[in-house]
Amino acid sequence: MSKIFKTITILAVVLLVSAFTANKVISDQKGYDIGDIATDFKLMNVDGKMVSMSDYKDAKGFIITFTCNTCPYAVLYEDRINELNKKYAAKGFPVIAIMPNNTDIMPGDSFEAMQKRAASKGFTFPYLLDEGQKIFPQYGATKTPHMYVLQKTDKGNVVKYIGAVDDNYKDASAVKEKYVENAVDALLKGEAIKETKTRAIGCTIKI
Amino acid sequence: MKYIMTLLILVLFSCQNDIKTKASLANETSNEEDFELEIYDFDGLEPFLTKKDNKTYVVNFWATWCAPCIKEMPHFEKLNTNYKHKNVEVLLVSLDFPFNYEKKLKPFIKKHKLQSKVIALDDPDMNTWIPKIDKNWDGTIPVTIIYNKSKRIFYNQTFTYNQLEEELQKFLN
């Protein structure tokens, strides 16, 4: 009898441990690395229409930014993101912004608040709500703002750059390295990207 | 005689009371006084992260705009109170924006009467200094480093007081 009990206990422990490890694998998921194929999405824009990358038939790639209303770093970069779209949409690399936060935790990032911000800042690019928070974990975005430059190929949209917009969050005029622009310029010229991954402080994505 | 004694005690007590009031008043005034915030770029910060004396250092990177940072702040303050006499120093490195030093950071320090040492890091070239602090840090805060001359651990997480104390104990034994 005690043997059976022992076996059951061991089984239970094994089950518990494996359940834990399975969980761990999910939480340790790092998202995309350079060269991975990025998933497409179908998310609602502030104008009420659904947007996917596949809608952009003529695009050569995309500048994806995970951003929000409430993070002060994201706010500091709003104008620069707008400029990126103005400069690169015509060259085939439009900006698509995705708001990844849980809007229950961050009411300032609600769909209505996103609509207001997009209107007041005159966003020239779609500002999408990551409904259900399913897209940002696949990309591996951890913060706002978090940038991904993708290049459209026959195989799909390939991740070419992950990281910051540039090297100076507080003063656009003091920027020395425009990481995202450098990456897109290199892709347009068919050259190798010098810095494919950079880091910057940002606000944790609220789940 | 008894009457005189009572009177004497009363007078003594009232005196003491008086002194106490004055002392707390003085304290309040000094809290309202302006103070100098120590501001460093990364080169200036680095010595705070690499001290080789006999102390254990608990360094927390935070900002007033970072909600989870504010939530765990009392735990660092409590740790500082409980361990400052045990060769432990808590250092709070603020990543607030320079234009918010006067508006947000200094009022926060005053309002919450922070007892741990607070310094501000002002170095916009994050891509250079973030990997120097830890190669696995992607730039979200809060993060914490606990180190002494023989050991160093980087924590990309938030803490409860018990978790923080538990981690610190690993450095003290």
CSV table of N, CA and C in Angstrom, one decimal, chain B residues 15-155:
chain,number,residue,atom,x,y,z
B,15,CYS,N,8.9,70.6,29.7
B,15,CYS,CA,10.1,71.0,29.1
B,15,CYS,C,10.5,70.0,28.0
B,16,GLN,N,10.4,68.8,28.4
B,16,GLN,CA,10.8,67.7,27.4
B,16,GLN,C,9.9,67.8,26.2
B,17,ASN,N,8.7,68.0,26.4
B,17,ASN,CA,7.7,68.1,25.3
B,17,ASN,C,8.1,69.2,24.4
B,18,ASP,N,8.5,70.3,25.0
B,18,ASP,CA,8.9,71.5,24.3
B,18,ASP,C,10.1,71.2,23.4
B,19,ILE,N,11.0,70.5,23.9
B,19,ILE,CA,12.3,70.2,23.2
B,19,ILE,C,11.9,69.3,22.0
B,20,LYS,N,11.0,68.3,22.3
B,20,LYS,CA,10.6,67.4,21.2
B,20,LYS,C,10.0,68.2,20.0
B,21,THR,N,9.1,69.1,20.4
B,21,THR,CA,8.4,69.8,19.3
B,21,THR,C,9.4,70.6,18.5
B,22,LYS,N,10.3,71.2,19.2
B,22,LYS,CA,11.3,72.0,18.5
B,22,LYS,C,12.1,71.2,17.5
B,23,ALA,N,12.5,70.0,18.0
B,23,ALA,CA,13.3,69.1,17.2
B,23,ALA,C,12.6,68.7,16.0
B,24,SER,N,11.3,68.3,16.1
B,24,SER,CA,10.6,67.8,15.0
B,24,SER,C,10.3,69.0,14.0
B,25,LEU,N,10.1,70.1,14.6
B,25,LEU,CA,10.0,71.3,13.7
B,25,LEU,C,11.2,71.5,12.9
B,26,ALA,N,12.4,71.4,13.5
B,26,ALA,CA,13.6,71.7,12.8
B,26,ALA,C,13.8,70.6,11.7
B,27,ASN,N,13.4,69.4,12.0
B,27,ASN,CA,13.4,68.3,11.0
B,27,ASN,C,12.6,68.7,9.8
B,28,GLU,N,11.4,69.1,10.1
B,28,GLU,CA,10.5,69.4,9.0
B,28,GLU,C,11.0,70.5,8.1
B,29,THR,N,11.6,71.5,8.7
B,29,THR,CA,12.1,72.6,7.9
B,29,THR,C,13.2,72.1,7.0
B,30,SER,N,14.1,71.3,7.6
B,30,SER,CA,15.2,70.8,6.8
B,30,SER,C,14.7,70.0,5.6
B,31,ASN,N,13.6,69.3,5.8
B,31,ASN,CA,13.0,68.5,4.7
B,31,ASN,C,12.5,69.4,3.6
B,32,GLU,N,12.1,70.5,4.0
B,32,GLU,CA,11.6,71.4,3.0
B,32,GLU,C,12.7,72.2,2.3
B,33,GLU,N,13.8,72.2,2.9
B,33,GLU,CA,15.0,72.9,2.3
B,33,GLU,C,15.4,72.2,1.0
B,34,ASP,N,15.9,73.0,0.1
B,34,ASP,CA,16.4,72.4,-1.2
B,34,ASP,C,17.6,71.6,-0.9
B,35,PHE,N,17.8,70.5,-1.7
B,35,PHE,CA,19.0,69.7,-1.6
B,35,PHE,C,19.6,69.5,-3.0
B,36,GLU,N,20.9,69.2,-3.0
B,36,GLU,CA,21.6,69.0,-4.2
B,36,GLU,C,21.4,67.5,-4.6
B,37,LEU,N,21.0,67.3,-5.9
B,37,LEU,CA,20.9,66.0,-6.4
B,37,LEU,C,22.2,65.6,-7.1
B,38,GLU,N,22.7,64.5,-6.8
B,38,GLU,CA,24.0,64.1,-7.4
B,38,GLU,C,23.6,63.5,-8.8
B,39,ILE,N,24.2,64.0,-9.8
B,39,ILE,CA,23.9,63.6,-11.2
B,39,ILE,C,25.2,63.1,-11.9
B,40,TYR,N,25.1,61.9,-12.5
B,40,TYR,CA,26.3,61.3,-13.1
B,40,TYR,C,26.0,60.8,-14.5
B,41,ASP,N,27.0,60.8,-15.4
B,41,ASP,CA,26.9,60.0,-16.6
B,41,ASP,C,27.4,58.6,-16.3
B,42,PHE,N,27.5,57.7,-17.3
B,42,PHE,CA,27.8,56.3,-16.9
B,42,PHE,C,29.2,56.2,-16.3
B,43,ASP,N,30.2,57.0,-16.9
B,43,ASP,CA,31.5,56.9,-16.3
B,43,ASP,C,31.5,57.3,-14.8
B,44,GLY,N,30.7,58.3,-14.5
B,44,GLY,CA,30.6,58.7,-13.1
B,44,GLY,C,29.9,57.7,-12.2
B,45,LEU,N,29.0,56.9,-12.8
B,45,LEU,CA,28.2,55.9,-12.1
B,45,LEU,C,29.0,54.7,-11.8
B,46,GLU,N,29.9,54.3,-12.8
B,46,GLU,CA,30.6,53.1,-12.7
B,46,GLU,C,31.3,52.8,-11.4
B,47,PRO,N,32.0,53.8,-10.8
B,47,PRO,CA,32.6,53.5,-9.5
B,47,PRO,C,31.6,53.0,-8.4
B,48,PHE,N,30.3,53.5,-8.5
B,48,PHE,CA,29.3,53.0,-7.5
B,48,PHE,C,29.0,51.6,-7.7
B,49,LEU,N,29.3,51.0,-8.9
B,49,LEU,CA,28.9,49.6,-9.2
B,49,LEU,C,30.1,48.7,-9.0
B,50,THR,N,31.2,49.2,-8.6
B,50,THR,CA,32.4,48.4,-8.6
B,50,THR,C,33.3,48.6,-7.4
B,51,LYS,N,32.6,48.9,-6.3
B,51,LYS,CA,33.4,49.2,-5.0
B,51,LYS,C,34.0,47.9,-4.5
B,52,LYS,N,35.2,48.0,-4.0
B,52,LYS,CA,35.9,46.8,-3.5
B,52,LYS,C,36.1,46.8,-2.0
B,53,ASP,N,35.3,47.5,-1.3
B,53,ASP,CA,35.5,47.5,0.2
B,53,ASP,C,34.7,46.4,0.8
B,54,ASN,N,34.5,46.4,2.1
B,54,ASN,CA,33.9,45.3,2.8
B,54,ASN,C,32.4,45.4,2.9
B,55,LYS,N,31.8,46.3,2.2
B,55,LYS,CA,30.3,46.5,2.3
B,55,LYS,C,29.6,45.6,1.2
B,56,THR,N,28.4,45.4,1.4
B,56,THR,CA,27.5,44.8,0.4
B,56,THR,C,26.6,45.9,-0.1
B,57,TYR,N,26.5,46.1,-1.5
B,57,TYR,CA,25.8,47.1,-2.1
B,57,TYR,C,24.5,46.6,-2.8
B,58,VAL,N,23.4,47.2,-2.5
B,58,VAL,CA,22.1,46.9,-3.2
B,58,VAL,C,21.8,48.1,-4.1
B,59,VAL,N,21.9,48.0,-5.4
B,59,VAL,CA,21.7,49.1,-6.3
B,59,VAL,C,20.5,48.8,-7.1
B,60,ASN,N,19.5,49.7,-7.0
B,60,ASN,CA,18.2,49.6,-7.7
B,60,ASN,C,18.1,50.7,-8.7
B,61,PHE,N,17.8,50.3,-9.9
B,61,PHE,CA,17.6,51.3,-11.0
B,61,PHE,C,16.1,51.5,-11.1
B,62,TRP,N,15.6,52.8,-11.0
B,62,TRP,CA,14.2,53.1,-11.0
B,62,TRP,C,14.0,54.4,-11.6
B,63,ALA,N,12.7,54.8,-11.6
B,63,ALA,CA,12.3,56.2,-12.1
B,63,ALA,C,10.9,56.5,-11.5
B,64,THR,N,10.6,57.7,-11.4
B,64,THR,CA,9.3,58.1,-10.8
B,64,THR,C,8.2,57.7,-11.8
B,65,TRP,N,8.5,57.6,-13.1
B,65,TRP,CA,7.4,57.3,-14.0
B,65,TRP,C,7.2,55.8,-14.1
B,66,CYS,N,8.0,55.0,-13.4
B,66,CYS,CA,7.9,53.5,-13.5
B,66,CYS,C,7.1,53.0,-12.3
B,67,ALA,N,5.9,52.5,-12.6
B,67,ALA,CA,5.0,52.1,-11.6
B,67,ALA,C,5.5,50.9,-10.7
B,68,PRO,N,6.0,49.9,-11.4
B,68,PRO,CA,6.5,48.8,-10.6
B,68,PRO,C,7.7,49.2,-9.7
B,69,CYS,N,8.4,50.2,-10.1
B,69,CYS,CA,9.6,50.6,-9.3
B,69,CYS,C,9.1,51.3,-8.1
B,70,ILE,N,8.0,52.1,-8.2
B,70,ILE,CA,7.5,52.8,-7.0
B,70,ILE,C,6.9,51.8,-6.1
B,71,LYS,N,6.3,50.8,-6.6
B,71,LYS,CA,5.6,49.8,-5.8
B,71,LYS,C,6.6,49.1,-4.9
B,72,GLU,N,7.8,48.8,-5.4
B,72,GLU,CA,8.8,48.0,-4.6
B,72,GLU,C,9.8,48.9,-3.8
B,73,MET,N,9.7,50.2,-4.1
B,73,MET,CA,10.5,51.2,-3.4
B,73,MET,C,10.5,51.0,-1.8
B,74,PRO,N,9.4,50.9,-1.2
B,74,PRO,CA,9.3,50.7,0.3
B,74,PRO,C,10.2,49.6,0.8
B,75,HIS,N,10.3,48.5,0.0
B,75,HIS,CA,11.1,47.3,0.4
B,75,HIS,C,12.6,47.7,0.4
B,76,PHE,N,13.0,48.5,-0.5
B,76,PHE,CA,14.4,48.9,-0.5
B,76,PHE,C,14.7,49.8,0.7
B,77,GLU,N,13.7,50.7,1.0
B,77,GLU,CA,13.9,51.6,2.1
B,77,GLU,C,13.9,50.8,3.4
B,78,LYS,N,13.0,49.8,3.5
B,78,LYS,CA,13.0,49.0,4.7
B,78,LYS,C,14.3,48.2,4.9
B,79,LEU,N,14.8,47.7,3.7
B,79,LEU,CA,16.1,47.0,3.8
B,79,LEU,C,17.2,47.9,4.2
B,80,ASN,N,17.2,49.1,3.8
B,80,ASN,CA,18.2,50.1,4.2
B,80,ASN,C,18.2,50.3,5.7
B,81,THR,N,16.9,50.5,6.2
B,81,THR,CA,16.8,50.8,7.6
B,81,THR,C,17.3,49.6,8.4
B,82,ASN,N,16.9,48.4,8.0
B,82,ASN,CA,17.2,47.2,8.8
B,82,ASN,C,18.7,46.7,8.7
B,83,TYR,N,19.4,47.1,7.6
B,83,TYR,CA,20.7,46.6,7.3
B,83,TYR,C,21.8,47.6,7.3
B,84,LYS,N,21.5,48.9,7.4
B,84,LYS,CA,22.6,49.9,7.2
B,84,LYS,C,23.7,49.8,8.3
B,85,HIS,N,23.3,49.2,9.4
B,85,HIS,CA,24.3,49.0,10.5
B,85,HIS,C,25.0,47.7,10.3
B,86,LYS,N,24.7,46.9,9.3
B,86,LYS,CA,25.3,45.6,9.1
B,86,LYS,C,26.1,45.6,7.8
B,87,ASN,N,26.7,46.7,7.5
B,87,ASN,CA,27.6,46.8,6.4
B,87,ASN,C,26.9,46.7,5.0
B,88,VAL,N,25.7,47.2,5.0
B,88,VAL,CA,25.0,47.1,3.7
B,88,VAL,C,24.6,48.5,3.4
B,89,GLU,N,24.7,48.8,2.1
B,89,GLU,CA,24.3,50.2,1.6
B,89,GLU,C,23.3,50.0,0.4
B,90,VAL,N,22.2,50.7,0.5
B,90,VAL,CA,21.2,50.7,-0.6
B,90,VAL,C,21.5,52.0,-1.4
B,91,LEU,N,21.5,51.8,-2.7
B,91,LEU,CA,21.7,53.0,-3.6
B,91,LEU,C,20.6,52.9,-4.6
B,92,LEU,N,19.9,54.0,-4.7
B,92,LEU,CA,18.7,54.1,-5.7
B,92,LEU,C,19.2,55.0,-6.8
B,93,VAL,N,19.3,54.4,-8.0
B,93,VAL,CA,19.8,55.1,-9.2
B,93,VAL,C,18.6,55.5,-10.0
B,94,SER,N,18.3,56.8,-10.1
B,94,SER,CA,17.1,57.2,-10.8
B,94,SER,C,17.4,57.4,-12.3
B,95,LEU,N,16.5,56.9,-13.1
B,95,LEU,CA,16.6,57.2,-14.6
B,95,LEU,C,15.6,58.2,-15.0
B,96,ASP,N,15.2,59.0,-14.1
B,96,ASP,CA,14.2,60.1,-14.5
B,96,ASP,C,14.9,61.0,-15.6
B,97,PHE,N,14.0,61.6,-16.3
B,97,PHE,CA,14.5,62.6,-17.3
B,97,PHE,C,15.0,63.8,-16.7
B,98,PRO,N,16.1,64.4,-17.2
B,98,PRO,CA,16.7,65.6,-16.5
B,98,PRO,C,15.7,66.7,-16.4
B,99,PHE,N,14.7,66.8,-17.3
B,99,PHE,CA,13.8,67.9,-17.2
B,99,PHE,C,12.7,67.7,-16.1
B,100,ASN,N,12.8,66.5,-15.5
B,100,ASN,CA,11.9,66.2,-14.4
B,100,ASN,C,12.6,66.1,-13.1
B,101,TYR,N,13.9,66.4,-13.0
B,101,TYR,CA,14.6,66.4,-11.7
B,101,TYR,C,13.9,67.3,-10.7
B,102,GLU,N,13.6,68.5,-11.1
B,102,GLU,CA,13.0,69.5,-10.2
B,102,GLU,C,11.5,69.2,-10.0
B,103,LYS,N,10.9,68.9,-11.1
B,103,LYS,CA,9.4,68.7,-11.1
B,103,LYS,C,9.0,67.4,-10.5
B,104,LYS,N,9.7,66.4,-10.7
B,104,LYS,CA,9.2,65.1,-10.2
B,104,LYS,C,10.1,64.4,-9.2
B,105,LEU,N,11.4,64.3,-9.6
B,105,LEU,CA,12.3,63.4,-8.8
B,105,LEU,C,12.5,64.0,-7.4
B,106,LYS,N,12.9,65.3,-7.3
B,106,LYS,CA,13.2,65.9,-6.0
B,106,LYS,C,12.0,65.9,-5.1
B,107,PRO,N,10.8,66.3,-5.7
B,107,PRO,CA,9.6,66.3,-4.9
B,107,PRO,C,9.3,64.9,-4.4
B,108,PHE,N,9.6,63.9,-5.2
B,108,PHE,CA,9.3,62.5,-4.8
B,108,PHE,C,10.2,62.1,-3.6
B,109,ILE,N,11.5,62.4,-3.7
B,109,ILE,CA,12.4,62.1,-2.6
B,109,ILE,C,12.0,62.8,-1.3
B,110,LYS,N,11.6,64.0,-1.5
B,110,LYS,CA,11.1,64.8,-0.3
B,110,LYS,C,9.9,64.2,0.3
B,111,LYS,N,8.9,64.0,-0.5
B,111,LYS,CA,7.6,63.6,-0.1
B,111,LYS,C,7.7,62.2,0.7
B,112,HIS,N,8.5,61.3,0.1
B,112,HIS,CA,8.6,60.0,0.7
B,112,HIS,C,9.7,59.9,1.7
B,113,LYS,N,10.4,61.0,1.9
B,113,LYS,CA,11.5,61.1,2.9
B,113,LYS,C,12.5,59.9,2.7
B,114,LEU,N,12.9,59.7,1.5
B,114,LEU,CA,13.8,58.6,1.2
B,114,LEU,C,15.1,58.7,2.0
B,115,GLN,N,15.4,57.6,2.7
B,115,GLN,CA,16.6,57.6,3.5
B,115,GLN,C,17.8,56.9,2.8
B,116,SER,N,17.5,56.1,1.8
B,116,SER,CA,18.6,55.5,1.1
B,116,SER,C,19.2,56.6,0.2
B,117,LYS,N,20.5,56.4,-0.2
B,117,LYS,CA,21.1,57.4,-1.1
B,117,LYS,C,20.5,57.3,-2.5
B,118,VAL,N,20.1,58.5,-3.0
B,118,VAL,CA,19.6,58.6,-4.3
B,118,VAL,C,20.5,59.3,-5.2
B,119,ILE,N,20.9,58.8,-6.4
B,119,ILE,CA,21.6,59.5,-7.4
B,119,ILE,C,20.9,59.4,-8.7
B,120,ALA,N,21.2,60.3,-9.6
B,120,ALA,CA,20.5,60.3,-10.9
B,120,ALA,C,21.5,60.0,-12.0
B,121,LEU,N,21.1,59.1,-12.9
B,121,LEU,CA,22.0,58.8,-14.1
B,121,LEU,C,21.5,59.5,-15.3
B,122,ASP,N,22.3,60.4,-15.8
B,122,ASP,CA,21.9,61.1,-17.0
B,122,ASP,C,22.9,60.8,-18.1
B,123,ASP,N,22.6,59.8,-18.9
B,123,ASP,CA,23.5,59.4,-20.0
B,123,ASP,C,22.6,58.9,-21.2
B,124,PRO,N,22.3,59.7,-22.1
B,124,PRO,CA,21.4,59.3,-23.2
B,124,PRO,C,21.9,58.2,-24.1
B,125,ASP,N,23.2,57.9,-24.1
B,125,ASP,CA,23.7,56.9,-25.0
B,125,ASP,C,23.5,55.5,-24.4
B,126,MET,N,22.2,55.1,-24.3
B,126,MET,CA,21.9,53.9,-23.5
B,126,MET,C,22.5,52.6,-24.1
B,127,ASN,N,22.5,52.6,-25.4
B,127,ASN,CA,23.0,51.4,-26.1
B,127,ASN,C,24.4,51.1,-25.7
B,128,THR,N,25.2,52.1,-25.3
B,128,THR,CA,26.5,51.9,-24.8
B,128,THR,C,26.6,51.4,-23.4
B,129,TRP,N,25.8,52.0,-22.5
B,129,TRP,CA,26.0,51.7,-21.1
B,129,TRP,C,25.1,50.5,-20.6
B,130,ILE,N,24.0,50.3,-21.2
B,130,ILE,CA,23.1,49.2,-20.7
B,130,ILE,C,23.8,47.8,-20.7
B,131,PRO,N,24.5,47.5,-21.9
B,131,PRO,CA,25.2,46.2,-21.9
B,131,PRO,C,26.4,46.1,-20.9
B,132,LYS,N,26.9,47.3,-20.5
B,132,LYS,CA,28.0,47.3,-19.6
B,132,LYS,C,27.5,47.0,-18.2
B,133,ILE,N,26.3,47.3,-17.9
B,133,ILE,CA,25.7,47.0,-16.6
B,133,ILE,C,25.4,45.5,-16.5
B,134,ASP,N,24.7,45.0,-17.5
B,134,ASP,CA,24.6,43.6,-17.6
B,134,ASP,C,24.2,43.2,-19.1
B,135,LYS,N,24.9,42.2,-19.6
B,135,LYS,CA,24.7,41.8,-21.0
B,135,LYS,C,23.3,41.3,-21.3
B,136,ASN,N,22.6,40.9,-20.3
B,136,ASN,CA,21.2,40.3,-20.5
B,136,ASN,C,20.1,41.4,-20.3
B,137,TRP,N,20.5,42.6,-19.9
B,137,TRP,CA,19.5,43.6,-19.6
B,137,TRP,C,19.0,44.2,-20.9
B,138,ASP,N,17.7,44.2,-21.2
B,138,ASP,CA,17.2,44.8,-22.4
B,138,ASP,C,16.7,46.2,-22.2
B,139,GLY,N,16.8,46.7,-21.0
B,139,GLY,CA,16.5,48.1,-20.8
B,139,GLY,C,15.2,48.4,-20.1
B,140,THR,N,14.5,47.4,-19.6
B,140,THR,CA,13.3,47.7,-18.8
B,140,THR,C,13.7,47.8,-17.4
B,141,ILE,N,13.0,48.7,-16.6
B,141,ILE,CA,13.2,48.8,-15.2
B,141,ILE,C,12.0,48.5,-14.5
B,142,PRO,N,12.0,48.1,-13.2
B,142,PRO,CA,13.2,48.1,-12.3
B,142,PRO,C,14.1,46.9,-12.6
B,143,VAL,N,15.4,47.1,-12.3
B,143,VAL,CA,16.4,46.1,-12.2
B,143,VAL,C,17.3,46.4,-11.0
B,144,THR,N,17.9,45.4,-10.4
B,144,THR,CA,18.7,45.5,-9.2
B,144,THR,C,19.9,44.8,-9.3
B,145,ILE,N,21.0,45.3,-8.8
B,145,ILE,CA,22.3,44.6,-8.7
B,145,ILE,C,22.6,44.5,-7.2
B,146,ILE,N,22.9,43.3,-6.7
B,146,ILE,CA,23.5,43.2,-5.4
B,146,ILE,C,24.9,42.7,-5.5
B,147,TYR,N,25.9,43.4,-4.9
B,147,TYR,CA,27.3,43.0,-5.1
B,147,TYR,C,28.1,43.3,-3.8
B,148,ASN,N,29.2,42.5,-3.7
B,148,ASN,CA,30.3,42.9,-2.8
B,148,ASN,C,31.5,42.6,-3.5
B,149,LYS,N,32.7,42.6,-2.8
B,149,LYS,CA,33.9,42.4,-3.5
B,149,LYS,C,34.1,41.0,-4.1
B,150,SER,N,33.3,40.0,-3.6
B,150,SER,CA,33.5,38.7,-4.1
B,150,SER,C,32.4,38.1,-4.9
B,151,LYS,N,31.2,38.8,-5.0
B,151,LYS,CA,30.1,38.3,-5.6
B,151,LYS,C,29.2,39.4,-6.2
B,152,ARG,N,28.5,39.0,-7.3
B,152,ARG,CA,27.7,40.0,-8.0
B,152,ARG,C,26.5,39.3,-8.7
B,153,ILE,N,25.3,39.7,-8.4
B,153,ILE,CA,24.1,39.2,-9.1
B,153,ILE,C,23.2,40.3,-9.7
B,154,PHE,N,22.8,40.2,-10.9
B,154,PHE,CA,21.9,41.1,-11.6
B,154,PHE,C,20.5,40.6,-11.6
B,155,TYR,N,19.6,41.3,-11.1
B,155,TYR,CA,18.2,40.8,-11.0
B,155,TYR,C,17.3,41.6,-12.0
